[in-house]
Coordinates of C-alpha atoms in Angstrom, one line a residue:
M1 CA 135.9 -69.1 19.6
P2 CA 135.9 -72.3 21.4
H3 CA 133.7 -75.3 20.5
S4 CA 131.5 -75.1 23.1
T5 CA 130.6 -71.8 22.8
N6 CA 129.5 -72.5 19.4
K7 CA 127.3 -75.1 20.3
E8 CA 125.9 -72.9 23.0
L9 CA 124.7 -70.1 20.3
V10 CA 123.5 -72.9 17.7
L11 CA 121.1 -74.3 20.7
G12 CA 120.0 -70.5 21.6
I13 CA 119.2 -69.9 18.0
M14 CA 117.2 -73.1 17.8
V15 CA 115.2 -72.8 20.9
G16 CA 114.3 -69.1 19.5
T17 CA 113.3 -70.6 16.4
T18 CA 111.1 -73.1 18.0
G19 CA 109.5 -70.6 20.1
I20 CA 108.5 -68.4 17.6
S21 CA 107.0 -71.2 15.5
L22 CA 105.2 -72.4 18.7
L23 CA 104.1 -68.7 19.1
L24 CA 102.7 -68.6 15.5
L25 CA 101.1 -71.5 15.6
W26 CA 99.3 -70.9 18.7
Y27 CA 98.2 -67.6 17.2
H28 CA 96.7 -69.3 13.9
K29 CA 94.7 -71.6 15.8
V30 CA 93.5 -69.8 18.8
C31 CA 93.6 -66.0 18.4
K32 CA 92.4 -65.7 14.6
P33 CA 89.6 -68.5 14.6
K34 CA 88.3 -66.0 17.3
T35 CA 88.4 -62.9 15.6
A36 CA 86.8 -64.9 12.6
M37 CA 84.0 -66.2 15.0
H38 CA 83.3 -62.6 16.1
L39 CA 82.8 -60.6 13.1
P40 CA 80.1 -62.6 11.5
K41 CA 77.8 -62.6 14.3
F42 CA 77.7 -58.8 14.2
L43 CA 77.3 -58.9 10.7
T44 CA 74.6 -61.5 11.1
L45 CA 72.9 -59.2 13.6
G46 CA 72.9 -56.3 11.9
N47 CA 71.4 -57.8 8.7
A48 CA 68.7 -59.2 10.8
F49 CA 67.7 -55.7 12.2
D50 CA 67.7 -54.5 8.8
S51 CA 65.7 -57.4 7.3
V52 CA 62.8 -57.0 10.1
T53 CA 63.1 -53.1 9.1
L54 CA 62.5 -53.6 5.8
Q55 CA 59.9 -56.1 6.0
D56 CA 57.8 -53.6 8.5
E57 CA 58.0 -50.6 6.0
M58 CA 57.0 -53.0 3.0
Q59 CA 54.2 -53.9 4.9
K60 CA 53.2 -50.6 5.9
D61 CA 53.4 -49.2 2.4
Q62 CA 51.3 -51.9 1.5
G63 CA 48.6 -51.4 3.8
T64 CA 48.7 -47.7 2.9
A65 CA 48.3 -48.4 -1.0
A66 CA 45.4 -51.1 -0.3
T67 CA 43.5 -48.1 2.1
F68 CA 44.0 -45.5 -0.9
H69 CA 42.9 -47.9 -3.3
G70 CA 39.5 -48.4 -1.4
R71 CA 39.1 -44.9 -1.2
Q72 CA 39.3 -44.6 -4.8
L73 CA 37.1 -47.3 -5.4
Q74 CA 34.4 -45.8 -3.0
I75 CA 34.7 -42.6 -4.8
L76 CA 34.5 -43.8 -8.4
E77 CA 31.2 -45.8 -6.8
K78 CA 29.8 -42.7 -5.7
L79 CA 30.3 -40.7 -8.9
N80 CA 29.0 -43.5 -10.9
E81 CA 26.2 -43.3 -8.7
L82 CA 25.5 -39.6 -9.0
L83 CA 25.9 -39.9 -13.3
T84 CA 23.3 -42.6 -13.0
N85 CA 20.9 -40.3 -10.8
M86 CA 21.7 -37.5 -13.1
E87 CA 20.6 -39.4 -16.3
E88 CA 17.4 -40.7 -14.6
L89 CA 16.6 -37.2 -13.6
R90 CA 17.3 -36.3 -17.0
E91 CA 14.9 -39.0 -18.3
E92 CA 12.1 -38.0 -16.1
I93 CA 12.3 -34.2 -16.7
R94 CA 12.0 -35.2 -20.6
I95 CA 9.1 -37.4 -20.1
L96 CA 7.4 -34.4 -17.7
K97 CA 8.1 -31.9 -20.6
E98 CA 6.3 -34.5 -22.9
T99 CA 3.3 -35.2 -20.5
I100 CA 2.2 -31.8 -19.1
P101 CA 0.9 -30.5 -22.2
K102 CA -1.1 -33.9 -22.8
L103 CA -2.3 -33.5 -19.0
E104 CA -3.4 -30.3 -19.6
E105 CA -5.4 -31.2 -22.6
C106 CA -6.7 -34.3 -20.8
V107 CA -7.8 -32.1 -17.8
R108 CA -9.6 -29.4 -19.9
G109 CA -11.4 -32.3 -21.7
E110 CA -12.5 -33.8 -18.7
L111 CA -13.8 -30.7 -16.8
G112 CA -15.4 -29.6 -19.9
G113 CA -13.8 -25.9 -19.4
K114 CA -15.2 -25.8 -15.9
A115 CA -11.6 -25.9 -14.3
T116 CA -11.6 -22.0 -14.4
A117 CA -14.7 -21.9 -12.2
H118 CA -12.6 -22.3 -9.0
R119 CA -10.6 -18.8 -9.8
I120 CA -13.8 -16.8 -9.7
S121 CA -12.6 -12.9 -8.5
P122 CA -15.3 -10.7 -6.2
Q123 CA -16.1 -9.2 -9.3
H124 CA -17.3 -12.2 -11.1
R125 CA -19.1 -13.1 -7.9
A126 CA -20.3 -9.8 -7.8
R127 CA -21.9 -9.8 -11.2
K128 CA -23.3 -13.1 -10.8
R129 CA -25.3 -12.4 -7.7
R130 CA -26.7 -9.3 -9.1
L131 CA -27.9 -11.1 -12.6
T132 CA -29.6 -13.7 -10.1
T133 CA -31.3 -10.9 -8.1
V134 CA -32.6 -9.3 -11.5
Q135 CA -33.9 -12.5 -12.7
S136 CA -35.9 -13.2 -9.6
S137 CA -37.5 -9.5 -9.4
G138 CA -39.0 -10.6 -12.6
I139 CA -37.0 -9.2 -15.6
S140 CA -36.5 -12.2 -17.9
N141 CA -33.3 -12.8 -19.8
S142 CA -32.3 -15.7 -21.8
S143 CA -29.7 -18.2 -20.5
E144 CA -27.4 -16.8 -23.8
E145 CA -27.7 -13.2 -22.7
A146 CA -27.1 -13.9 -19.1
E147 CA -23.8 -16.0 -20.3
S148 CA -22.9 -13.1 -22.1
E149 CA -22.9 -10.8 -19.3
G150 CA -20.7 -12.8 -17.1
G151 CA -23.1 -14.9 -15.4
Y152 CA -21.2 -17.8 -16.0
I153 CA -17.2 -18.1 -15.9
T154 CA -15.7 -19.3 -19.1
A155 CA -12.3 -19.7 -20.2
S156 CA -12.8 -16.4 -21.9
T157 CA -13.2 -14.4 -18.8
D158 CA -9.3 -13.8 -18.2
T159 CA -9.5 -11.1 -20.7
E160 CA -12.5 -10.0 -19.2
E161 CA -10.9 -9.9 -15.7
Q162 CA -8.2 -7.5 -17.0
S163 CA -11.0 -5.0 -17.9
F164 CA -12.1 -4.2 -14.6
P165 CA -15.6 -3.1 -15.8
D166 CA -17.5 -0.5 -13.9
P167 CA -20.1 -2.5 -12.0
K168 CA -22.8 -0.2 -12.2
A169 CA -22.7 -0.7 -16.2
L170 CA -23.9 -4.2 -14.9
N171 CA -26.8 -3.0 -13.0
I172 CA -30.4 -3.3 -14.5
H173 CA -32.2 -1.9 -11.4
I174 CA -30.8 0.4 -8.9
E175 CA -33.1 1.1 -6.1
E176 CA -33.1 4.5 -5.5
L177 CA -32.2 6.0 -1.7
N178 CA -31.4 9.2 -0.2
L179 CA -28.1 9.7 1.3
D180 CA -28.6 9.0 4.8
A181 CA -30.6 5.8 3.9
L182 CA -27.6 5.0 1.9
L183 CA -24.9 5.5 4.1
Q184 CA -26.9 3.1 6.9
K185 CA -27.3 0.5 4.5
A186 CA -24.0 0.3 3.4
D187 CA -22.5 0.4 7.1
N188 CA -24.9 -2.6 8.0
L189 CA -23.9 -4.6 5.1
R190 CA -20.5 -4.0 5.5
M191 CA -20.7 -5.3 9.2
D192 CA -21.0 -8.9 7.9
E193 CA -17.6 -10.0 6.3
S194 CA -19.9 -12.1 3.3
K195 CA -21.6 -9.0 2.4
K196 CA -19.0 -6.4 1.9
I197 CA -18.9 -6.9 -1.8
E198 CA -22.7 -6.2 -2.1
S199 CA -21.9 -3.0 0.1
F200 CA -19.3 -2.2 -2.6
E201 CA -21.7 -2.6 -5.2
L202 CA -24.4 -0.8 -3.5
L203 CA -22.1 2.3 -3.1
C204 CA -20.8 2.1 -7.0
D205 CA -24.5 2.2 -8.1
H206 CA -24.8 5.6 -6.4
K207 CA -21.7 6.9 -6.9
E208 CA -22.9 9.4 -10.0
K209 CA -25.6 10.6 -7.7
F210 CA -23.5 11.3 -4.4
K211 CA -19.8 12.0 -5.9
D212 CA -19.3 15.2 -4.4
E213 CA -21.1 14.3 -1.0
I214 CA -17.7 13.9 1.6
E215 CA -19.5 10.9 3.6
F216 CA -20.1 9.0 0.8
I217 CA -16.8 9.4 -1.0
W218 CA -15.0 8.3 2.1
R219 CA -17.2 5.3 2.4
L220 CA -16.3 4.3 -1.2
V221 CA -12.8 4.8 -0.4
R222 CA -13.3 2.2 2.3
A223 CA -15.3 -0.1 0.2
Y224 CA -12.1 -0.2 -2.6
G225 CA -9.9 -1.2 0.6
D226 CA -12.2 -4.0 1.3
M227 CA -12.1 -5.1 -2.5
Y228 CA -8.5 -5.0 -2.1
D229 CA -8.6 -7.2 1.1
L230 CA -11.3 -9.8 -0.7
S231 CA -9.5 -10.0 -4.4
T232 CA -6.9 -13.1 -4.6
N233 CA -5.6 -11.5 -8.0
T234 CA -2.9 -9.4 -7.9
E235 CA -4.0 -7.1 -11.0
E236 CA -7.2 -6.7 -9.3
K237 CA -5.8 -5.7 -6.3
K238 CA -3.5 -3.0 -7.9
H239 CA -6.4 -1.7 -9.9
Y240 CA -8.8 -1.5 -6.6
A241 CA -5.8 -0.1 -4.5
N242 CA -5.2 2.9 -7.0
I243 CA -8.8 4.0 -7.6
G244 CA -9.2 4.1 -4.0
R245 CA -6.0 6.1 -3.4
T246 CA -6.9 8.4 -5.9
L247 CA -10.4 8.9 -4.4
G248 CA -9.1 9.1 -0.9
E249 CA -6.7 11.9 -2.2
R250 CA -9.7 13.9 -3.6
A251 CA -11.5 13.4 0.1
V252 CA -8.6 14.9 1.8
T253 CA -8.5 17.6 -0.4
K254 CA -12.1 18.1 -0.3
A255 CA -12.3 18.0 3.4
P256 CA -9.1 18.2 5.6
E257 CA -10.8 18.3 8.8
N258 CA -12.4 14.9 8.4
G259 CA -10.8 12.0 10.3
C260 CA -12.4 9.1 8.5
C261 CA -11.0 10.7 5.2
H262 CA -7.8 10.6 6.6
L263 CA -7.7 7.4 7.9
W264 CA -8.9 5.4 4.5
Y265 CA -6.6 7.7 2.5
A266 CA -3.7 6.4 4.8
V267 CA -4.9 2.7 4.5
L268 CA -4.9 3.0 0.8
C269 CA -1.8 4.6 0.4
G270 CA -0.3 1.8 2.3
Y271 CA -2.0 -0.8 -0.3
V272 CA -0.7 1.2 -3.5
S273 CA 2.9 1.1 -1.7
E274 CA 2.7 -2.8 -1.8
F275 CA 3.4 -2.8 -5.6
E276 CA 6.2 0.0 -5.7
G277 CA 9.9 -0.1 -5.6
L278 CA 11.6 1.1 -2.4
Q279 CA 11.8 4.6 -3.1
N280 CA 8.0 4.8 -3.8
K281 CA 7.6 2.7 -1.0
I282 CA 9.2 5.1 1.4
N283 CA 7.3 8.0 -0.3
Y284 CA 4.1 6.1 0.4
G285 CA 5.3 5.4 4.2
Y286 CA 5.9 9.1 4.9
C287 CA 2.3 9.8 3.1
F288 CA 0.6 7.3 5.2
K289 CA 2.3 8.3 8.4
E290 CA 1.2 12.2 7.6
H291 CA -2.5 11.0 7.2
L292 CA -2.7 8.7 10.3
D293 CA -1.1 11.3 12.6
K294 CA -3.8 13.5 11.5
A295 CA -6.6 10.9 11.7
I296 CA -5.5 10.3 15.1
E297 CA -5.7 13.7 16.2
L298 CA -9.3 14.3 14.5
L299 CA -10.5 11.0 16.1
P300 CA -8.6 10.1 19.4
E301 CA -11.1 7.3 20.3
E302 CA -10.5 4.9 17.5
P303 CA -8.8 1.9 17.8
L304 CA -8.4 1.1 14.2
L305 CA -6.0 4.1 14.1
Y306 CA -4.1 2.8 17.1
Y307 CA -3.6 -0.6 15.4
L308 CA -2.4 0.7 12.2
N309 CA 0.1 3.2 13.7
G310 CA 1.3 0.1 16.1
R311 CA 2.0 -1.8 12.8
Y312 CA 3.7 1.4 11.3
C313 CA 5.9 1.7 14.4
Y314 CA 6.7 -1.9 14.3
A315 CA 7.8 -2.1 10.7
V316 CA 10.1 0.7 11.1
S317 CA 11.5 -0.8 14.0
Q318 CA 12.8 -3.7 11.9
L319 CA 13.9 -1.5 9.1
S320 CA 17.4 -2.4 7.8
W321 CA 20.2 -0.6 7.6
I322 CA 20.2 0.1 3.8
E323 CA 16.7 1.0 4.1
K324 CA 17.6 3.6 6.5
K325 CA 20.1 4.9 4.4
M326 CA 18.1 5.1 1.4
A327 CA 15.3 6.9 3.1
A328 CA 17.7 9.4 4.3
T329 CA 19.6 10.0 0.9
L330 CA 16.1 10.2 -0.9
F331 CA 14.4 12.4 1.6
G332 CA 16.6 13.7 3.8
T333 CA 15.1 12.4 7.2
V334 CA 14.9 8.7 8.6
P335 CA 11.5 7.5 10.0
T336 CA 12.2 6.5 13.3
S337 CA 10.2 4.5 15.9
T338 CA 10.8 1.7 18.5
I339 CA 9.4 -1.4 20.0
Q340 CA 8.2 0.4 22.5
E341 CA 6.3 2.9 20.8
A342 CA 4.5 -0.2 18.7
L343 CA 3.5 -1.7 22.1
Q344 CA 1.8 1.2 23.4
N345 CA -0.1 1.6 20.4
F346 CA -1.4 -2.2 20.5
L347 CA -2.2 -1.8 24.3
K348 CA -4.0 1.4 23.6
V349 CA -5.8 -0.7 20.9
E350 CA -7.1 -2.9 23.8
E351 CA -7.8 -0.2 26.2
L352 CA -10.1 1.3 23.9
Q353 CA -11.8 -1.6 22.5
H354 CA -11.0 -5.2 24.5
D355 CA -11.0 -8.2 21.7
F356 CA -10.5 -5.5 18.9
S357 CA -8.9 -8.3 16.8
K358 CA -6.9 -11.4 16.4
A359 CA -4.5 -9.2 14.6
N360 CA -3.8 -6.8 17.5
Y361 CA -2.9 -9.9 19.8
I362 CA -0.5 -11.5 17.2
Y363 CA 1.4 -8.3 16.6
L364 CA 1.2 -7.7 20.7
S365 CA 3.1 -10.9 21.0
K366 CA 5.6 -10.0 18.3
V367 CA 6.6 -6.7 20.0
M368 CA 6.8 -8.4 23.3
Q369 CA 9.0 -11.2 22.0
A370 CA 11.3 -8.3 20.1
A371 CA 11.5 -6.3 23.5
V372 CA 12.6 -9.3 25.3
L373 CA 15.3 -10.2 22.7
R374 CA 16.7 -6.7 22.7
S375 CA 17.0 -6.5 26.5
L376 CA 19.3 -9.8 26.2

């Protein structure tokens, strides 16, 4: 190979090597630093986002925990307050239990045994008035005798009240009257509300003499009904109702065509039913309606009968489903009536006697209101 050719080859290799070296140097100084600059920027940005998100989540968790903790504290405070109140209530109850017996003794001591005087029953009032009448007519009794006969109310009268003595046993002087005069006087006394007890006493004074007279019997049944109304003691009410119903049953048996007998027997059956269970109450309800219808047939112009019939119709119209099923099970039939029937009866009362009673107006308003509600 010629010498010039070797020189050209060596020169070419040197130039190529120099070019490669320059290329490598440019790469290290220019391209590699740029790559190194770009990667940290992305990494830094991602880390910043992660940091912000983490801080937000931590703040939210801290807020939730604080709220929950606050609610727990409120609940604990309420529970503590409730327990405190319960302890105070227990203490007050204990003090009351200790104080009430002492208070009762203190009141009895202050009143000197007079506290029971406020619970005077119609029988006590009757006995007291009767003794006053006897004393004013010239019959002398010592104060001790009067007290023993019931003229004064003492703490021992509760036992006496339960025995319901026959009013006649306390009579010392009885005015002798024939039947017509007796019935007229009893009717006149009864017209005054404050003298119904006196009317009852008058009839009891003569019941042995006129016990077979039907006009006397039904008036005595009516008088027992009056005493039921006047009494405030449950046992007394039951006592009067039972005796009156027994006499009423005797009256309708003795005089089946006397409207007054059926009227007052029905009333006393209604009174007795107030102390019975559901079965007997329904039974007495049928008895009440039977004799009330008979009385209306015999006394078609008596307003009291239509008032009572209106009350019955209204009560039946308000019976619950269970009460109707009970009546059907026990008696095979269910008492039926409507608000309209009740309304007709109360209007009939006003037709026969205007201003018959305030109670009639009250039930008129009740049935009208019920009729309006059912029509809606």
